[in-house]
């Protein structure tokens, strides 16, 4: 299926690795030109070079921490009028809420709630004026089913989800949609980090913890980031203009509810 977005411009945050990278690859395959962002230069330039070579689209890179005001200014200067915005940043560290002070909470809210809102605020009116926009927030399965050691993520991402639910109903009339993608366990560096925390807590090896996650998933495997990227590309497609304010869970059926 031709997704009808060839020639569009996408700003994909936190995209040198993992799920952000996968979204960038899938969008590039559809002919979308990209601005990619990460803090580390090496993986970012490598990803950009791979995409240029494989998809033949324009790929700009911005080395920035998207969770800071300075970082966001640099990103928006490089791509002031995206047609597609994918918000993403590293997830908060796992831990016990008894050890988290106000600064810890503010940092999590900044990264996983206020940064996506600031990026939406800076770009949504241009999308409305141009009568096309697709905004995707990478959140987490933890929004549907909280994970105890990821309390900072549970809280901050639920706040973003509530905000987006309201805004998304006001932009769709202008062909600007806002949706969230909720990853369950995908095979990325982040998953290995979280597995290391579980392993330390339970006195197991990281491999044992990851094997348990595979076995405990109805699909008996972890998600492939490419599957995530293709879901993102579909939600950014011309055909997806009637889908807004939704939370698409990609977890191999792990969440047990009917809805
Ligand atoms: P990952 O493989 O660790 O990749 C993270 C990417 O984001 C890297 O490119 C990293 O590059 C970049 N990044 C991180 N913080 C950044 C910042 N402040 N500014 C700019 N770039 C930043 O992680 P992932 O698995 O793709 O996870 C993406 C998001 O999904 C995270 O919020 C994670 O918590 C969430 N999630 C993932 C899973 C999973 O199973 N993978 C499940 C649930 C939720 P630099 O380090 O160089 O900046």
XYZ file of C-alpha atoms and ligand atoms in Angstrom:
307
model
C 0.000 0.000 0.000
C 1.304 3.449 -0.914
C 0.979 5.470 2.295
C 0.688 8.753 0.398
C 3.363 10.627 2.370
C 6.240 10.713 -0.110
C 7.869 14.160 -0.030
C 6.640 14.929 3.500
C 9.070 16.066 6.221
C 9.385 14.254 9.537
C 11.076 15.229 12.771
C 11.872 12.002 14.607
C 13.196 12.513 18.137
C 15.552 10.125 19.936
C 16.126 8.243 16.713
C 19.713 6.982 16.504
C 18.735 3.614 18.006
C 15.807 1.438 18.969
C 12.196 2.384 18.350
C 12.839 5.953 17.150
C 15.327 4.638 14.608
C 12.808 2.036 13.432
C 10.162 4.743 12.922
C 12.677 6.770 10.896
C 13.548 3.781 8.689
C 9.887 2.999 7.957
C 9.069 6.637 7.158
C 12.113 6.972 4.894
C 11.016 3.887 2.968
C 7.806 5.807 2.183
C 9.834 8.706 0.741
C 9.670 10.968 3.809
C 12.691 13.230 4.396
C 13.972 13.191 7.952
C 15.472 15.195 10.755
C 16.967 12.782 13.274
C 17.936 13.666 16.846
C 20.070 12.072 19.555
C 22.641 13.169 22.140
C 25.433 10.899 20.881
C 26.914 11.718 17.463
C 28.330 8.353 16.430
C 25.184 6.204 16.325
C 23.181 9.149 14.979
C 25.484 9.686 11.993
C 25.631 5.948 11.354
C 21.838 5.655 11.301
C 21.541 8.717 9.067
C 24.102 7.317 6.610
C 22.355 3.927 6.508
C 18.987 5.538 5.774
C 20.384 7.845 3.076
C 22.009 4.863 1.389
C 18.994 2.556 1.587
C 16.068 4.955 1.015
C 17.672 7.827 -0.913
C 15.847 10.515 1.101
C 17.319 13.649 2.672
C 18.369 13.048 6.271
C 19.498 15.891 8.545
C 20.900 15.236 11.999
C 20.796 17.284 15.191
C 22.936 16.346 18.167
C 20.823 17.513 21.084
C 19.174 16.529 24.311
C 15.534 16.930 23.354
C 14.467 17.175 27.007
C 16.158 20.578 27.434
C 14.876 23.911 26.155
C 18.192 24.499 24.393
C 18.023 21.081 22.733
C 14.468 21.629 21.522
C 15.406 25.054 20.109
C 18.198 23.435 18.072
C 15.870 20.694 16.843
C 13.111 23.124 15.854
C 15.612 25.419 14.130
C 16.691 22.477 11.982
C 13.118 21.409 11.217
C 10.706 24.258 12.016
C 7.751 22.960 9.977
C 7.524 19.183 10.092
C 4.521 17.442 8.551
C 5.178 14.492 10.832
C 6.421 14.674 14.430
C 7.511 11.587 16.347
C 8.171 12.455 19.986
C 10.474 10.164 21.919
C 13.165 10.291 24.605
C 14.841 7.804 26.864
C 12.609 6.341 29.553
C 13.108 7.167 33.242
C 15.230 4.873 35.383
C 13.480 2.101 37.290
C 13.478 2.227 41.086
C 11.496 2.507 44.309
C 9.330 5.622 44.699
C 10.486 5.989 48.305
C 13.853 7.132 46.946
C 12.532 9.711 44.477
C 12.626 13.368 45.452
C 10.936 16.273 43.694
C 13.858 16.789 41.288
C 13.648 13.149 40.179
C 9.946 13.536 39.420
C 10.436 16.851 37.598
C 13.136 15.276 35.395
C 10.783 12.408 34.466
C 7.902 14.784 33.780
C 10.203 16.960 31.665
C 11.426 14.040 29.571
C 8.261 12.016 29.077
C 5.409 14.511 29.409
C 6.440 18.171 29.041
C 8.961 17.670 26.201
C 6.418 16.049 23.850
C 3.863 18.729 24.779
C 6.389 21.517 24.040
C 7.227 19.971 20.652
C 3.544 19.626 19.801
C 2.942 23.230 20.885
C 5.715 24.445 18.569
C 4.565 22.522 15.488
C 0.826 21.832 15.590
C -0.414 25.222 14.397
C 1.781 25.054 11.280
C 0.339 21.612 10.551
C -3.178 22.992 10.996
C -2.428 25.881 8.626
C -1.063 23.437 6.005
C -3.983 21.036 6.585
C -1.804 17.986 7.129
C -0.122 16.741 10.266
C 0.634 13.440 11.940
C 1.935 13.418 15.502
C 3.012 10.172 17.132
C 4.137 9.965 20.745
C 6.154 6.910 21.709
C 4.904 6.133 25.210
C 4.770 2.684 26.840
C 2.616 -0.337 27.580
C 2.996 0.923 31.164
C 0.261 3.460 30.353
C -2.243 0.554 30.115
C -0.724 -1.775 32.684
C 1.682 -0.138 35.137
C 5.042 -1.766 35.843
C 5.904 -1.364 39.540
C 9.593 -0.500 39.191
C 8.805 2.034 36.434
C 6.651 4.354 38.542
C 8.193 7.486 36.999
C 7.251 6.232 33.541
C 3.761 5.153 34.660
C 3.073 8.614 36.053
C 4.676 10.902 33.458
C 3.350 9.039 30.430
C -0.169 8.824 31.829
C -0.070 12.635 32.137
C 0.927 12.992 28.472
C -1.772 10.535 27.435
C -4.465 12.510 29.234
C -3.353 15.770 27.649
C -3.179 14.303 24.148
C -6.635 12.742 24.497
C -8.132 16.209 24.729
C -6.004 17.963 22.106
C -6.343 15.223 19.480
C -10.095 15.828 19.213
C -9.567 19.485 18.347
C -6.991 19.068 15.549
C -8.490 16.233 13.495
C -10.890 18.590 11.693
C -7.768 20.125 10.115
C -6.370 16.708 9.066
C -3.908 16.800 11.958
C -4.001 13.631 14.044
C -2.257 12.829 17.311
C -1.835 9.237 18.463
C 0.320 7.306 20.907
C 2.223 4.100 20.242
C 2.588 1.921 23.339
C 5.530 -0.479 23.098
C 5.498 -3.674 25.073
C 8.802 -5.599 25.125
C 10.854 -4.731 22.028
C 14.369 -5.941 21.430
C 16.345 -2.710 22.039
C 19.074 -1.391 24.339
C 16.406 -0.008 26.664
C 14.908 -3.472 27.153
C 18.330 -4.826 28.127
C 18.752 -1.993 30.670
C 15.378 -2.726 32.255
C 16.160 -6.455 32.254
C 19.419 -5.714 34.091
C 17.456 -3.971 36.858
C 15.044 -6.901 37.179
C 17.982 -9.316 37.169
C 19.701 -7.452 40.014
C 16.460 -7.310 42.010
C 15.761 -11.030 41.625
C 19.309 -12.393 41.691
C 19.087 -13.759 38.122
C 21.127 -13.221 34.982
C 19.999 -10.759 32.311
C 19.654 -13.616 29.808
C 17.374 -15.491 32.231
C 15.177 -12.437 32.682
C 14.925 -11.861 28.920
C 14.146 -15.554 28.344
C 11.355 -15.293 30.923
C 9.935 -12.271 29.126
C 9.920 -14.180 25.853
C 8.288 -17.225 27.433
C 5.725 -15.121 29.307
C 4.531 -13.328 26.185
C 1.644 -14.916 24.234
C 3.762 -14.554 21.062
C 6.696 -16.331 22.807
C 9.035 -13.657 21.514
C 9.993 -10.014 21.866
C 8.881 -7.370 19.423
C 11.035 -6.535 16.410
C 11.589 -2.746 16.219
C 10.767 -2.913 12.479
C 7.211 -3.958 13.411
C 6.971 -0.859 15.583
C 8.341 1.400 12.832
C 5.804 0.120 10.305
C 2.921 0.777 12.715
C 4.230 4.319 13.092
C 4.420 4.799 9.318
C 0.824 3.623 8.928
C -0.449 6.063 11.587
C 1.437 8.806 9.682
C -0.144 7.829 6.374
C -2.595 9.837 4.312
C -5.091 6.999 4.888
C -4.967 7.337 8.699
C -6.623 10.759 8.871
C -9.692 9.381 10.723
C -7.611 7.886 13.558
C -6.843 10.314 16.370
C -6.447 10.274 20.143
C -5.762 6.548 20.116
C -3.330 4.432 22.107
C -2.060 1.560 19.992
C -0.565 -1.174 22.146
C 2.090 -3.349 20.472
C 2.822 -6.090 22.977
C 2.212 -9.497 21.366
C -1.077 -9.760 23.274
C 0.539 -9.528 26.706
C -2.066 -7.122 28.093
C -4.881 -9.453 29.130
C -7.935 -7.169 28.878
C -10.722 -7.374 26.296
C -10.321 -3.654 25.533
P 16.917 2.772 23.144
O 17.089 1.593 22.280
O 17.715 2.914 24.387
O 17.107 4.067 22.221
C 16.930 5.348 22.748
C 17.235 6.378 21.679
O 16.866 7.657 22.163
C 18.714 6.479 21.334
O 18.820 6.847 19.988
C 19.198 7.608 22.239
O 20.386 8.178 21.750
C 17.986 8.540 22.144
N 17.794 9.432 23.287
C 17.612 9.056 24.582
N 17.439 10.135 25.358
C 17.499 11.222 24.529
C 17.395 12.610 24.741
N 17.195 13.096 25.971
N 17.498 13.453 23.680
C 17.699 12.948 22.441
N 17.805 11.637 22.187
C 17.711 10.774 23.215
O 15.384 2.897 23.663
P 14.035 2.325 23.002
O 13.835 0.927 23.448
O 13.989 2.658 21.563
O 12.954 3.170 23.810
C 12.351 4.342 23.286
C 11.272 4.783 24.277
O 10.288 3.748 24.386
C 11.812 5.011 25.683
O 11.153 6.102 26.272
C 11.447 3.738 26.401
O 11.300 3.917 27.792
C 10.125 3.403 25.731
N 9.796 1.968 25.879
C 10.578 1.011 25.310
C 10.233 -0.335 25.462
C 11.077 -1.442 24.870
O 10.780 -2.610 25.091
N 12.100 -1.160 24.110
C 9.080 -0.686 26.173
C 8.305 0.315 26.737
C 8.670 1.647 26.578
P 21.408 8.960 22.730
O 21.546 8.123 23.965
O 22.661 9.087 21.948
O 20.759 10.281 23.014
